[in-house]
Amino acid sequence: MEIILAKSAGFCFGVERAMNIIYDNIKKQDGNLFTLGPIIHNKQVVDELYEKGVQAIESLDEVIDENASVVIRTHGIGKKKYEDIEKKEMKYIDATCPYVKKIHRIVQEHYCNNYQIVIIGDPNHPEVQGINGWCEDTAIILNKYEDIEKKFKSINKVCVVAQTTIRRKKWDIIAEYLKINCTDIIFFDTICNATNLRQTEAREIAQNVDVMVVIGGMHSSNTRKLAEVSKQYCKNTYHIETFEALPEKLSLVNMKVGITAGASTPACIIKEVINKMVEKENVQTNSEEMSFEEAFEQSLVTLNTGDIIKGTVISLSSNEVYVDLGYKSDGIISMSELTNDPSQKIEDIVKVGDEIEVFIVRVNDGEGHVLLSKKKVDMLKGWDEIETAAEEKSILEGKIIQVVNGGVIAIVNGIRVFIPASQISDRYVSDLNIYMNQNVSLQIIDINKRKRKVVGSSRIVLEAEKAKKAEAFWNEIEVGKKYTGTVKKLMKFGAFVDLGALDGLIHISELSWSKIKHPSEVLKEGDLAEVYILDFDKEKNKISLGFKKAEDNPWEIVKSKFNVDDVIKCKVVRLVPFGAFVELLPGVDGLIHISQISNKRIGKPEDVLTIGQEVEAKILELDLEKQKISLSIRALLPDDVSDTNDDVDENKEDKLPTEYTEDVKVTIGDAITEKSE
Ligand code: F3S
């Protein structure tokens, strides 16, 4: 025979706590002890307590002894019952399971906030009746899916809780219906994990055995459910209170036998059943020849504060993680013990089914939970990694979670690492808040394990990366190569562009084909700029960039568009003593010499022309190399030999200002300078 004993078999945390309360009080109590209803649904335990003077009563009226105390059992009672006890000035000992108490608090709070309370559970179960007592017995109690349509109409503002021992499937089905049919509905999944765990384990074991034995009281709701679950997977399932209830003829020789027990079944009864089974079949347990008693003892995990053990995540709430430790109570990791990073959500860190390592903070927090910390395990491991990284000067990844005086705090492998403001970047940062929640690469620059202080630098990493990139950049750079860079800074003389690895400068003269006064006329900081290398000097770390495009050169357009003798329309843009400048294209001006303005003698260009006037003129000369264009209006007019300016223009240049006499033709630069002046 091979026996597979469920790890979760036997007293749950709530029952064990209640039993301890009872036994403690038996020792110190002067008067009689009464339990309001059987303390647990287990006849053997109730009988044993009776022998010790603890009597189960149904009504408070049954208590006549003034010194007596009433024990409230794990199922809990309604608010009115507490008031009755107080009215009668009775002493009472509250052994309500903390998980059930939590449901009372939820129901009371939501009932006061005008929620309709819905309890998914058995209306005849004392726990459900107790819960209902916290909303003045107004709860809608749904036990079967068929109940819903009968009892339930769509309502608004609903608060749903569960009896701790119901099957999850029932909760899922009914909750799904409510979700669709109600508005403003809040669900509190209050199914106890002890129940869940037992049922899951029973299901798994029942699938793999020939015979399944479920030990526990016939009135114990959770034991009955275990039997139901087991039966679905193993038809030879026996729900027994004691060994004697097993069929006489049942032979277990060469059988694989699964054993589980309800939350109210004491360990001594489970042991007794196992031992009697072994005796009866007279076989050894397993290859290690361990007694079943030993196997049972070994199946119970012992925990000590400070231990690091493995557990499995069984459920998540908004701020807690529940972990199965193979112990009688589940462990709880609060959000503050899960991570140092407040921006993380629980579901980003763990999910149901994950096996995780946890540190035991307290074996019992007073409410029966095992308090755990994942953060501490991460930190212990993190220290080793950080020390190694500091020695090897390797790069670590972290996330910035806090801005503090003089720097920021990053979480690296669960450890808080201070990064001074001067070490966060390779440039000055005025507002450290921009780094909040950002991931950073860093190197450890100082570590003091005793004081638990670590200092890191992102700047070292950034500078090293930049140096590497710069080396690669210099190896590839060549005149004419194009880059897309970000305009980093505008100065009077040009624009600095970040090319990724290095910065280059676009001189102001390279920004536009037209003359500009400031780079901001063309670019602004943060712009992406298509640039090309004009020149570079690795020694001096200088890169000159070009920005204006050859195809935008207006002289290229002039070349393709205009020819000598063409008659064109142009606009007078400036008048000077020796002639008029006209605009052929934006950025390209030509000169109509005073002698070419009219077929009559004129004193000054203003006598005939005004700025802005559109005129027709003939191109006399087009010098693309020197970028000079001269035009004539006179060439388009009939000759008036007597009255021309020829002699002034051709022979009296010395009367013009000297700067114009040397060359009356004009370059774009001249024109623009003149214009800007
Ligand atoms: Fe409490 Fe859960 Fe047991 S609710 S009494 S720990 S089954």
mmCIF file of N, CA, C and O in Angstrom, residues 53 76 143 148 211 219 228 257 305 316 320 333 352 413 454 463 540 580 624 653:
data_model
loop_
_atom_site.group_PDB
_atom_site.id
_atom_site.type_symbol
_atom_site.label_atom_id
_atom_site.label_comp_id
_atom_site.label_asym_id
_atom_site.label_seq_id
_atom_site.Cartn_x
_atom_site.Cartn_y
_atom_site.Cartn_z
ATOM 1 N N GLY A 53 -15.052 19.731 30.523
ATOM 2 C CA GLY A 53 -15.961 20.722 31.117
ATOM 3 C C GLY A 53 -16.390 21.830 30.184
ATOM 4 O O GLY A 53 -16.983 22.820 30.611
ATOM 5 N N GLY A 76 -17.872 32.746 13.912
ATOM 6 C CA GLY A 76 -18.258 34.116 14.251
ATOM 7 C C GLY A 76 -19.754 34.258 14.469
ATOM 8 O O GLY A 76 -20.532 33.330 14.217
ATOM 9 N N ASN A 143 -26.911 30.552 -2.942
ATOM 10 C CA ASN A 143 -26.172 29.316 -2.697
ATOM 11 C C ASN A 143 -26.005 28.501 -3.960
ATOM 12 O O ASN A 143 -25.024 27.800 -4.128
ATOM 13 N N ILE A 148 -30.285 32.328 -8.261
ATOM 14 C CA ILE A 148 -30.068 33.708 -8.673
ATOM 15 C C ILE A 148 -31.308 34.304 -9.307
ATOM 16 O O ILE A 148 -31.789 35.347 -8.900
ATOM 17 N N VAL A 211 -7.840 4.702 -4.030
ATOM 18 C CA VAL A 211 -8.824 4.946 -2.966
ATOM 19 C C VAL A 211 -8.517 6.307 -2.351
ATOM 20 O O VAL A 211 -7.353 6.652 -2.146
ATOM 21 N N HIS A 219 -20.671 16.909 9.697
ATOM 22 C CA HIS A 219 -21.328 18.219 9.615
ATOM 23 C C HIS A 219 -20.366 19.319 9.174
ATOM 24 O O HIS A 219 -20.746 20.474 9.070
ATOM 25 N N GLU A 228 -16.696 15.778 -1.820
ATOM 26 C CA GLU A 228 -17.357 15.992 -3.128
ATOM 27 C C GLU A 228 -16.318 16.119 -4.235
ATOM 28 O O GLU A 228 -16.420 15.479 -5.274
ATOM 29 N N VAL A 257 -3.342 4.910 -1.834
ATOM 30 C CA VAL A 257 -4.414 5.524 -1.041
ATOM 31 C C VAL A 257 -4.094 7.003 -0.799
ATOM 32 O O VAL A 257 -3.028 7.351 -0.283
ATOM 33 N N THR A 305 11.442 32.324 12.499
ATOM 34 C CA THR A 305 11.715 33.683 12.038
ATOM 35 C C THR A 305 13.147 33.754 11.501
ATOM 36 O O THR A 305 14.064 33.217 12.109
ATOM 37 N N LEU A 316 -3.475 36.903 -5.153
ATOM 38 C CA LEU A 316 -2.995 38.281 -5.039
ATOM 39 C C LEU A 316 -4.178 39.172 -4.693
ATOM 40 O O LEU A 316 -5.273 38.966 -5.205
ATOM 41 N N GLU A 320 -1.516 42.732 -1.188
ATOM 42 C CA GLU A 320 -0.888 41.608 -0.493
ATOM 43 C C GLU A 320 -0.743 40.414 -1.437
ATOM 44 O O GLU A 320 -1.527 40.247 -2.366
ATOM 45 N N ILE A 333 2.675 38.448 2.078
ATOM 46 C CA ILE A 333 3.707 39.463 1.815
ATOM 47 C C ILE A 333 2.970 40.768 1.558
ATOM 48 O O ILE A 333 2.177 40.869 0.615
ATOM 49 N N VAL A 352 0.125 34.264 -9.817
ATOM 50 C CA VAL A 352 -0.323 33.045 -9.140
ATOM 51 C C VAL A 352 0.390 31.845 -9.772
ATOM 52 O O VAL A 352 0.477 31.737 -10.990
ATOM 53 N N ASN A 413 18.868 45.552 -8.067
ATOM 54 C CA ASN A 413 18.777 44.207 -7.453
ATOM 55 C C ASN A 413 18.177 44.277 -6.043
ATOM 56 O O ASN A 413 18.646 43.630 -5.117
ATOM 57 N N VAL A 454 25.304 52.446 -0.549
ATOM 58 C CA VAL A 454 25.925 52.204 -1.850
ATOM 59 C C VAL A 454 25.768 53.470 -2.683
ATOM 60 O O VAL A 454 24.699 54.091 -2.692
ATOM 61 N N GLU A 463 29.712 58.268 -20.025
ATOM 62 C CA GLU A 463 30.950 58.778 -20.618
ATOM 63 C C GLU A 463 31.711 57.668 -21.344
ATOM 64 O O GLU A 463 32.251 57.886 -22.427
ATOM 65 N N LYS A 540 42.002 68.236 -32.769
ATOM 66 C CA LYS A 540 41.375 69.374 -32.090
ATOM 67 C C LYS A 540 39.921 69.074 -31.711
ATOM 68 O O LYS A 540 39.221 69.939 -31.183
ATOM 69 N N ALA A 580 19.979 101.039 -59.798
ATOM 70 C CA ALA A 580 18.911 100.402 -59.015
ATOM 71 C C ALA A 580 19.162 98.900 -58.952
ATOM 72 O O ALA A 580 19.512 98.280 -59.962
ATOM 73 N N LEU A 624 28.228 84.075 -63.852
ATOM 74 C CA LEU A 624 27.881 83.123 -62.776
ATOM 75 C C LEU A 624 29.039 82.910 -61.814
ATOM 76 O O LEU A 624 28.841 82.697 -60.625
ATOM 77 N N GLU A 653 32.741 107.999 -63.846
ATOM 78 C CA GLU A 653 32.672 107.113 -62.688
ATOM 79 C C GLU A 653 33.316 107.738 -61.469
ATOM 80 O O GLU A 653 32.941 107.445 -60.350
#
